CSV table of C-alpha atoms (C1' of nucleotides) in Angstrom, one decimal:
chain,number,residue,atom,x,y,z
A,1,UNK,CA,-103.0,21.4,-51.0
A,2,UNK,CA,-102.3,18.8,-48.0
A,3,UNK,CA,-99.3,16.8,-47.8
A,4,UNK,CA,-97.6,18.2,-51.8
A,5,UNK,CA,-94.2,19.4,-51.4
A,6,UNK,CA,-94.7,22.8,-51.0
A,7,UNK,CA,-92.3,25.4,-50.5
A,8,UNK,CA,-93.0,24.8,-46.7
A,9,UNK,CA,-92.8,21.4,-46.8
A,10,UNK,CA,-89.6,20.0,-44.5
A,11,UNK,CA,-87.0,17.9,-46.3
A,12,UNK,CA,-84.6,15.4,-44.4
A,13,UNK,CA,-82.0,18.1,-45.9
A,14,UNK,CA,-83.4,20.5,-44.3
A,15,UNK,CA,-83.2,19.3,-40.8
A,16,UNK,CA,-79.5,19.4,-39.6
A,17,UNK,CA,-77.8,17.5,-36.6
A,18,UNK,CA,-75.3,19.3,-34.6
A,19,UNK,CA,-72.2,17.6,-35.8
A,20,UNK,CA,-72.8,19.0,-39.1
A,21,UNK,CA,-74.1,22.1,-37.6
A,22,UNK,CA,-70.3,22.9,-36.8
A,23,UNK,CA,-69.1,21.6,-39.6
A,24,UNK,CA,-70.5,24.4,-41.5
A,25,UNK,CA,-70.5,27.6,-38.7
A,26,UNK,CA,-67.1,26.9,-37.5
A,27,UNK,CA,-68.0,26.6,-33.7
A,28,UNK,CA,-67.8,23.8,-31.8
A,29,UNK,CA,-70.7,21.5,-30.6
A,30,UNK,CA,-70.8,22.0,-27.4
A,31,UNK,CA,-70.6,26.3,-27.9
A,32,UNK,CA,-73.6,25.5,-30.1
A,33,UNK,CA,-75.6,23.3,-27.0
A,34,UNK,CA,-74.5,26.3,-25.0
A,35,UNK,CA,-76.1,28.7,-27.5
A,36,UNK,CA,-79.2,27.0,-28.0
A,37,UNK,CA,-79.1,27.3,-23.5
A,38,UNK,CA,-79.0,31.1,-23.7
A,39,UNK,CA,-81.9,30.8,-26.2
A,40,UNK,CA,-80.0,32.5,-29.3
A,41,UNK,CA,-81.3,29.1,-31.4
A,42,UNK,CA,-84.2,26.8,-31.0
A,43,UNK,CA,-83.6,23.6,-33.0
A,44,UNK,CA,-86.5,21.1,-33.2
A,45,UNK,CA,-85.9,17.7,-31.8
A,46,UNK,CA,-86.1,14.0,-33.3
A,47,UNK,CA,-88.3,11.6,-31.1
A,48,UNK,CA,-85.0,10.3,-30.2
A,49,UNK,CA,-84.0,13.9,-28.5
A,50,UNK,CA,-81.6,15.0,-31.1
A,51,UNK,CA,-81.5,18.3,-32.5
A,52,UNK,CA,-82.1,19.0,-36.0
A,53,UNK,CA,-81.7,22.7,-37.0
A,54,UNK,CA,-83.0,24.6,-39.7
A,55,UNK,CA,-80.7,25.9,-42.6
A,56,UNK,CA,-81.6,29.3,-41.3
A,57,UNK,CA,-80.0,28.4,-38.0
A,58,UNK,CA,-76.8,28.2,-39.8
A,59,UNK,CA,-77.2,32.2,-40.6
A,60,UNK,CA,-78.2,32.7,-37.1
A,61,UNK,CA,-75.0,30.7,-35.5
A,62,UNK,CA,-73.0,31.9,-37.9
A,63,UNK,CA,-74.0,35.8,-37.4
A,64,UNK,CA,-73.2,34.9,-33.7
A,65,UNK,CA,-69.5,34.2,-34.6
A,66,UNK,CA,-69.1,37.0,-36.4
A,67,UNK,CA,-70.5,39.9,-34.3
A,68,UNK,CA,-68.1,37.8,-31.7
A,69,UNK,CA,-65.2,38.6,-33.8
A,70,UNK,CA,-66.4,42.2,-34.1
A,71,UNK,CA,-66.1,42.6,-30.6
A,72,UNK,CA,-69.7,42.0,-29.5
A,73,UNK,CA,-70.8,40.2,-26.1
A,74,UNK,CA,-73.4,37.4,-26.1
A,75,UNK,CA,-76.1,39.6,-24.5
A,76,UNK,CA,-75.5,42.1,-27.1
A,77,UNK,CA,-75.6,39.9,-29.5
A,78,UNK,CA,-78.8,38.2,-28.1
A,79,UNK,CA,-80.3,41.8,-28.1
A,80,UNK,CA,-79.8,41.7,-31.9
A,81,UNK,CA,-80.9,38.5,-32.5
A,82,UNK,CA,-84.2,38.6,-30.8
A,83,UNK,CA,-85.2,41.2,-33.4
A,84,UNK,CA,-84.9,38.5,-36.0
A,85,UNK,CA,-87.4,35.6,-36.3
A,86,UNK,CA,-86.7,32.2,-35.4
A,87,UNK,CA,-86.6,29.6,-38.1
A,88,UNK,CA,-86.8,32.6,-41.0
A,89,UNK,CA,-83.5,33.4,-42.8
A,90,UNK,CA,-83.2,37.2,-42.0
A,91,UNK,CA,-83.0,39.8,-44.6
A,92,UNK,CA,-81.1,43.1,-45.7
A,93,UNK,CA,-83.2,45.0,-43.6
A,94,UNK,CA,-82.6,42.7,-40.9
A,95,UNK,CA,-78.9,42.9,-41.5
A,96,UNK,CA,-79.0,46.5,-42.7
A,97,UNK,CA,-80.0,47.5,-39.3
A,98,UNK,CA,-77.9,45.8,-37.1
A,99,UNK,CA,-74.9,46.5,-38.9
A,100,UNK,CA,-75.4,49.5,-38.8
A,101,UNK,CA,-75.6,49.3,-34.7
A,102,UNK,CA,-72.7,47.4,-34.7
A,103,UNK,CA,-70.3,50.2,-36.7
A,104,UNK,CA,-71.7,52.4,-34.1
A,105,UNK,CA,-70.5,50.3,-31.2
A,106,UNK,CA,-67.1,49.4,-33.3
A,107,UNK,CA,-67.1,53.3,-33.9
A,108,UNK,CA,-67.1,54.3,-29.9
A,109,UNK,CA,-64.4,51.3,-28.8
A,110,UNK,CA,-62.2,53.0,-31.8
A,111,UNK,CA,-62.6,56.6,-30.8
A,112,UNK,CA,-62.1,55.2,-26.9
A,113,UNK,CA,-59.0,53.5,-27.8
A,114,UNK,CA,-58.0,56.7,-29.5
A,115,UNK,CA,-58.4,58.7,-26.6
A,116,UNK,CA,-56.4,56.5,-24.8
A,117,UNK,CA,-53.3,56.5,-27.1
A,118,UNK,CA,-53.6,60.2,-27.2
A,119,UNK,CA,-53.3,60.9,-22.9
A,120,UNK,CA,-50.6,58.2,-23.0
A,121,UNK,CA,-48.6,60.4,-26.4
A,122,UNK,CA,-49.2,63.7,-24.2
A,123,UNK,CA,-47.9,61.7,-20.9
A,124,UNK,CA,-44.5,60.4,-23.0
A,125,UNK,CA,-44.5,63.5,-25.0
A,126,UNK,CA,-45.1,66.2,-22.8
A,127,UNK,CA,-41.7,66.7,-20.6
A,128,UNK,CA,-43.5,64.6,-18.0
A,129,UNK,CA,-41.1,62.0,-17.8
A,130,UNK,CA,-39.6,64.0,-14.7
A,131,UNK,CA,-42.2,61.7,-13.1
A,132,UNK,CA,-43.2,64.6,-11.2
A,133,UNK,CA,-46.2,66.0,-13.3
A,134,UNK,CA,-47.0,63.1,-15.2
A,135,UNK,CA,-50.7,63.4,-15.4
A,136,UNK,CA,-51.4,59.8,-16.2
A,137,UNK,CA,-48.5,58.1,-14.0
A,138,UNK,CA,-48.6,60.6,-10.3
A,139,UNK,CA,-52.7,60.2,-10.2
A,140,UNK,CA,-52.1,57.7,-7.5
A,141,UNK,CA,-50.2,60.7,-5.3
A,142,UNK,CA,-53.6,63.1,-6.0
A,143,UNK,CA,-56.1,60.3,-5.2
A,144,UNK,CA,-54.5,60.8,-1.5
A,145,UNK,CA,-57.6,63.0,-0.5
A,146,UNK,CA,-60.5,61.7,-2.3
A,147,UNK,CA,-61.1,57.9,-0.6
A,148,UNK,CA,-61.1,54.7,-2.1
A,149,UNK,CA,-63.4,55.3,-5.2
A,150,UNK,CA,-62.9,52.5,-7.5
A,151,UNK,CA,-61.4,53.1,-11.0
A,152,UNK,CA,-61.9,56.3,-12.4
A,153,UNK,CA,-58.7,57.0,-13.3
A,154,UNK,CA,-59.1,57.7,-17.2
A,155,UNK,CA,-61.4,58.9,-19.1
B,1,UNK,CA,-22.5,55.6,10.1
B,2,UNK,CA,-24.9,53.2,11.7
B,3,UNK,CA,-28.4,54.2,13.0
B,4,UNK,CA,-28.3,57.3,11.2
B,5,UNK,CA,-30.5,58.7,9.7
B,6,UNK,CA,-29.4,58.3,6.1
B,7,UNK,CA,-31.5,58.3,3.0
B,8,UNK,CA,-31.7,54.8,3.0
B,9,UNK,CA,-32.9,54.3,6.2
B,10,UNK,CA,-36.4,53.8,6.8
B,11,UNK,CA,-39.0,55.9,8.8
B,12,UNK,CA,-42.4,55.0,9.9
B,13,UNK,CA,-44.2,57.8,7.7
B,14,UNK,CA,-43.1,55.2,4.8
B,15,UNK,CA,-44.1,52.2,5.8
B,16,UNK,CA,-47.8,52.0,4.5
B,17,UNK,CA,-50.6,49.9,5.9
B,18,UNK,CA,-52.6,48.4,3.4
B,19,UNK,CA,-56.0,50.8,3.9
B,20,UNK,CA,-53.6,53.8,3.0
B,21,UNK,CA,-52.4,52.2,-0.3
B,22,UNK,CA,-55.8,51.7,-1.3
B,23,UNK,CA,-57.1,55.1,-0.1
B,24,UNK,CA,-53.5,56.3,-2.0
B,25,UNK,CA,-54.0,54.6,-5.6
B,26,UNK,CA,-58.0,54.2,-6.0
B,27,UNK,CA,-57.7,50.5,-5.9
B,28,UNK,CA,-60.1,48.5,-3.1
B,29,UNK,CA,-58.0,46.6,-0.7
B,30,UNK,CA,-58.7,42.8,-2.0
B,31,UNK,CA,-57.4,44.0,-5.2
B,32,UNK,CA,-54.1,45.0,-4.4
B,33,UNK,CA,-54.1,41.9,-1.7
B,34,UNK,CA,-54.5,39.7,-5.1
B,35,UNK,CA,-52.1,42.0,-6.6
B,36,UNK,CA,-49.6,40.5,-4.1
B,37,UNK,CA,-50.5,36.8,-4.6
B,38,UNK,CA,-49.9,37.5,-8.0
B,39,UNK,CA,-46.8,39.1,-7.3
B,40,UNK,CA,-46.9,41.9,-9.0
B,41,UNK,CA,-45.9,43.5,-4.8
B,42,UNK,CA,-43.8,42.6,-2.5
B,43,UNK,CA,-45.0,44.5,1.0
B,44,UNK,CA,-43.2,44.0,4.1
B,45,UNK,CA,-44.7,42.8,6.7
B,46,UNK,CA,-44.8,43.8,10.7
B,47,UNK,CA,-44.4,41.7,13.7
B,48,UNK,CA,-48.6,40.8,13.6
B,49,UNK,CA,-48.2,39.8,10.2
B,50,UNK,CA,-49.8,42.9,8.3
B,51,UNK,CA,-48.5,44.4,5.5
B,52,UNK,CA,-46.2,47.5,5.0
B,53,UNK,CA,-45.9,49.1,1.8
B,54,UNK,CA,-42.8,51.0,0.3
B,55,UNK,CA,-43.7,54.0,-1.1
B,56,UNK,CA,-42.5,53.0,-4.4
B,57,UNK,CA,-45.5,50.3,-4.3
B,58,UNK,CA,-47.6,53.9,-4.7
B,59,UNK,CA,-45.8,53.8,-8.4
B,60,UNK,CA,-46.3,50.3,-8.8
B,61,UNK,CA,-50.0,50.0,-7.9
B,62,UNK,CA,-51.1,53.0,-9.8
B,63,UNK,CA,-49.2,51.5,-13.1
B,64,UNK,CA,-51.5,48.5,-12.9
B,65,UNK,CA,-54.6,50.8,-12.5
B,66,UNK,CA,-53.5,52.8,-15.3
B,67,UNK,CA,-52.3,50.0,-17.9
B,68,UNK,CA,-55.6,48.5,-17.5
B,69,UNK,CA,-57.3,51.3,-18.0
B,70,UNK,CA,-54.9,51.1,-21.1
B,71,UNK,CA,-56.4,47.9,-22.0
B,72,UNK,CA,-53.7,45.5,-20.8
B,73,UNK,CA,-54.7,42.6,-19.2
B,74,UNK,CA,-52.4,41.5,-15.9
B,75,UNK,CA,-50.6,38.9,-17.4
B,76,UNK,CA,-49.5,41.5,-19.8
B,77,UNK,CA,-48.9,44.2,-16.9
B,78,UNK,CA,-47.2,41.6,-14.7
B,79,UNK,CA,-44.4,41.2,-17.8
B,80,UNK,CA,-44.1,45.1,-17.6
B,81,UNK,CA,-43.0,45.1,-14.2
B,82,UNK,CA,-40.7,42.2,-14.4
B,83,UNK,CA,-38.6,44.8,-16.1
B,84,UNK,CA,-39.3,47.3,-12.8
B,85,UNK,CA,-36.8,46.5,-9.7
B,86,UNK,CA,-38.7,46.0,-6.7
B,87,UNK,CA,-38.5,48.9,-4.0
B,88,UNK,CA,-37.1,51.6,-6.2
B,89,UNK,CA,-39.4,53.6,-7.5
B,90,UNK,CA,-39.2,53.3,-11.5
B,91,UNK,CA,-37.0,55.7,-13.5
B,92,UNK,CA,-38.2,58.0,-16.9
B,93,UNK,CA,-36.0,55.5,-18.7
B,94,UNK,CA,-38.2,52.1,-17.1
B,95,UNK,CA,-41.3,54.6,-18.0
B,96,UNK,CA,-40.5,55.0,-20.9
B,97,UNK,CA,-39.8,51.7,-22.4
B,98,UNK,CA,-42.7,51.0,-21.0
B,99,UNK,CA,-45.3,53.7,-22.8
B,100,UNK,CA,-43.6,52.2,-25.9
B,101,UNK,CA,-44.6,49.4,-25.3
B,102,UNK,CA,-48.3,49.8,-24.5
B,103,UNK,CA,-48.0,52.3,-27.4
B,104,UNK,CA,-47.6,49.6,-30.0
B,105,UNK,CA,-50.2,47.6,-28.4
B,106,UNK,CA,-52.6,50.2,-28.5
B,107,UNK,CA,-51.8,50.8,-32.2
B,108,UNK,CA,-52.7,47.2,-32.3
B,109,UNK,CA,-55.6,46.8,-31.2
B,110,UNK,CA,-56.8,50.2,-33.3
B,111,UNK,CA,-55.7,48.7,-36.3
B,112,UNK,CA,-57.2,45.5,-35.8
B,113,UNK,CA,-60.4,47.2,-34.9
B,114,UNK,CA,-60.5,49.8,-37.8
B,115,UNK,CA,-59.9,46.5,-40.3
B,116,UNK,CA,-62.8,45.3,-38.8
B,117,UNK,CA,-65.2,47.9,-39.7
B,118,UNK,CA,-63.6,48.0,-43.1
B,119,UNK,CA,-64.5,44.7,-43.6
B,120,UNK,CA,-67.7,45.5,-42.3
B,121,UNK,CA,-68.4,48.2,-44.2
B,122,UNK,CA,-67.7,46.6,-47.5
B,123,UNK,CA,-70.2,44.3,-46.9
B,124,UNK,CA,-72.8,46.9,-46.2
B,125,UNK,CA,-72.1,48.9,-48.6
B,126,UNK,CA,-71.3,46.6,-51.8
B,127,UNK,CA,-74.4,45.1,-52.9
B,128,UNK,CA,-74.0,42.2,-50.9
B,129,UNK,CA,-77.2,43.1,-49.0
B,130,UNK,CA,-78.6,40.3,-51.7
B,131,UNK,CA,-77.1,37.7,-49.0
B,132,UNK,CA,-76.0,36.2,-51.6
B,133,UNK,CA,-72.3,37.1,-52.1
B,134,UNK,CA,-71.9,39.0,-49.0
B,135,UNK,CA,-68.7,37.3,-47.5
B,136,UNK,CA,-69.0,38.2,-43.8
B,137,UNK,CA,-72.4,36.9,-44.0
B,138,UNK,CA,-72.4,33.7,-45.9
B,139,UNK,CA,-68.7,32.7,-44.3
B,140,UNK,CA,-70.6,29.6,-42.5
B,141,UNK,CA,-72.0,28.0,-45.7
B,142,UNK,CA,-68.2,28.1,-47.4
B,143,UNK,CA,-67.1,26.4,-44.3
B,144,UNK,CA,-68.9,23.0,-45.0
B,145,UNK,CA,-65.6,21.3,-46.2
B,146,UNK,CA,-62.9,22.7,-44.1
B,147,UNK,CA,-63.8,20.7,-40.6
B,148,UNK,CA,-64.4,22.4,-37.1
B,149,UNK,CA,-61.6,24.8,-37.0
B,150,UNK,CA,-62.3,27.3,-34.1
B,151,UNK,CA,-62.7,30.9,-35.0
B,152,UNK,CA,-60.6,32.0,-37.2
B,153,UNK,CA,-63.7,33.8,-39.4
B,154,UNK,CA,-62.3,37.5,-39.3
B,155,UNK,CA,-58.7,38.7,-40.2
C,1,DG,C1',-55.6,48.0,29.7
C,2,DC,C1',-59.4,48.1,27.0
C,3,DT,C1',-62.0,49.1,23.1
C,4,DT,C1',-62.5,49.3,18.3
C,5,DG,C1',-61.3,49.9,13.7
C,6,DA,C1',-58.1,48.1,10.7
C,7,DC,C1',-56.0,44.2,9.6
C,8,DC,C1',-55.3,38.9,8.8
C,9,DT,C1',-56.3,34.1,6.3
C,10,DC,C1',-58.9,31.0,3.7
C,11,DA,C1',-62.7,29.4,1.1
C,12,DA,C1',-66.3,30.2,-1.7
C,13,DC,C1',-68.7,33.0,-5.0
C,14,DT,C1',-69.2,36.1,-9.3
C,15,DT,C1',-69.6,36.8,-14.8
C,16,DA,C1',-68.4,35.4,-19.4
C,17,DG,C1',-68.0,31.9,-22.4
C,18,DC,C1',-67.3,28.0,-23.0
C,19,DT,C1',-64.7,22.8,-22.5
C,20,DT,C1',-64.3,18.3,-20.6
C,21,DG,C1',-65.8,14.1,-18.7
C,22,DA,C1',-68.9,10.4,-17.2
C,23,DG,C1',-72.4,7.6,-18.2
C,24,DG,C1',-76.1,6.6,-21.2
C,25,DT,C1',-79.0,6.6,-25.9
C,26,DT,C1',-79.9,7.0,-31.1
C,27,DG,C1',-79.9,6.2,-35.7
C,28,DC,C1',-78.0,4.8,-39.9
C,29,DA,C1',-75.0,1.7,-42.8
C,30,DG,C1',-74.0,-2.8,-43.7
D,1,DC,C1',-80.4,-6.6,-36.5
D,2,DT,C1',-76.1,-5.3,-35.0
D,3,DG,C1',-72.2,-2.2,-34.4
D,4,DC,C1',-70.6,2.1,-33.6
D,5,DA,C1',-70.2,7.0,-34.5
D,6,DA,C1',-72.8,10.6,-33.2
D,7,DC,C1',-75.8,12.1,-30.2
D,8,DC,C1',-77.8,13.1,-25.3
D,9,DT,C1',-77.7,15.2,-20.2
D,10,DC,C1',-75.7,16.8,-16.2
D,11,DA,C1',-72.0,18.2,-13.4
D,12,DA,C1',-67.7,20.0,-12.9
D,13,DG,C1',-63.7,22.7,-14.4
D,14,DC,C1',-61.4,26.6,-16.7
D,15,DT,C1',-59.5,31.8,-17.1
D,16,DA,C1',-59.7,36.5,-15.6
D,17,DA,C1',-59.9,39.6,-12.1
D,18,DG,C1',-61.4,40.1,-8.4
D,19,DT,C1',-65.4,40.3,-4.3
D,20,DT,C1',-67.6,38.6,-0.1
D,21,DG,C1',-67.9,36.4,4.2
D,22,DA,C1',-66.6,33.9,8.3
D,23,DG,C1',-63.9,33.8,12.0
D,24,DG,C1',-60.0,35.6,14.2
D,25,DT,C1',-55.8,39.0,15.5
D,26,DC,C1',-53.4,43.6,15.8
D,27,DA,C1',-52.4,48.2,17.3
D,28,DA,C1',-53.3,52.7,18.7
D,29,DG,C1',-55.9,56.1,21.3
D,30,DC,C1',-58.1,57.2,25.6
DNA sequence: GCTTGACCTCAACTTAGCTTGAGGTTGCAG
DNA sequence: CTGCAACCTCAAGCTAAGTTGAGGTCAAGC
């Protein structure tokens, strides 16, 4: 049992440095330092103080950049990721779940946007452009009584 | 003709100090003070130096308030009022060019979104749950050869 | 004519998400 | 065993969109 190759066993493959790290994400080196500084990886280091990650880090990283592009913030993001284990690749539950959080959130920004479009269509629409009882464009006039509460205008 | 009181000449009632403005549009005094460094106002100012407002600012500071509510970020807002003269208050045509305008980018930014959860969706629902094939998921390990091109995973 | 709240400037700080640079070390190929 | 690309840390800088604070002035009511 000690020292075979088993399936736990760490190759030199299996330990990546951070150059090729973004090689094979997409982000850039120093994005992955700062990662690894808001804890969202944890690579191993050599006794020289270089970091080797694990292949599942690439998963990890590359998940990051992703939810990014879906629209997520870090901390969100972190909040997803510290569900998964470190140094395991996560599976289709893992992923199952959080995708699914993230349509919900990607759901709500769509249906707030939607909103949006629709008071500005009833403001062009709506006979408002007299500028007199444009809803949207004369709340400035109304806020007159109500002191200086910060941005509630919409929605 | 001179010293009249025509419609051009201005009384005191509207010439506003900068507390009124913000009590006036809902925005906090260092806000619309940064508004002015960025241009985006041009207040008078009195003998001691303090600002006087038009009442057309009114207009102008609560179109800021609004289009970010829209989504637009200042840079964006300051181009919209470029088109605006300074100290008349803006017409239904200027408003309306403008809606336009924010109207398109709104569509945008919807659009971009709901492609988004398409992609997203595909991936949940197609089988790619094997992690195998999924494309959102494995995006990282095709990227080995390409280099460190920044973000340009999604769309 | 004084008091006091509103106003002024300027500099520094905030959060997010990194990048850039200086100055120094590691590790692998030849 | 040497050369040099890739790595390291730490500090500072950047953009956006302001806020906060210090220290000082203005203006209007009594």
């Amino acid at each position: 049992m000690a020292g075979q190759t088993s399936a736990k066993t760490l190759r030199k493959t299996d330990l990546i440095p951070i150059g090729e790290m973004a090689r094979r994400t997409g982000l850039s080196v120093s994005a992955i330092r700062f990662y690894e500084e808001r804890g969202l990886v944890e690579p191993i280091r050599t006794s020289g103080n270089q970091r080797r990650f694990l292949r599942s880090d690439i998963r990890r990283l590359s998940f990051i950049l992703i939810a990014q592009q879906l629209g997520l913030a870090l901390g969100e993001i972190e909040n997803q990721l510290a569900k998964l284990p470190m140094g395991r690749t996560p599976n289709a539950r893992d992923w199952n779940a959080i995708s699914k959080s993230i349509r919900a959130e990607l759901d709500a920004k769509i249906a707030q946007l939607e909103r949006t479009r629709d008071t500005l269509d009833g403001c062009i629409g709506c006979g408002c452009l007299s500028l007199k009882k444009c809803e949207l464009y004369n709340r400035g006039d109304h806020l007159a009584a109500k002191g200086p509460g910060p941005r509630q205008v919409l929605g």
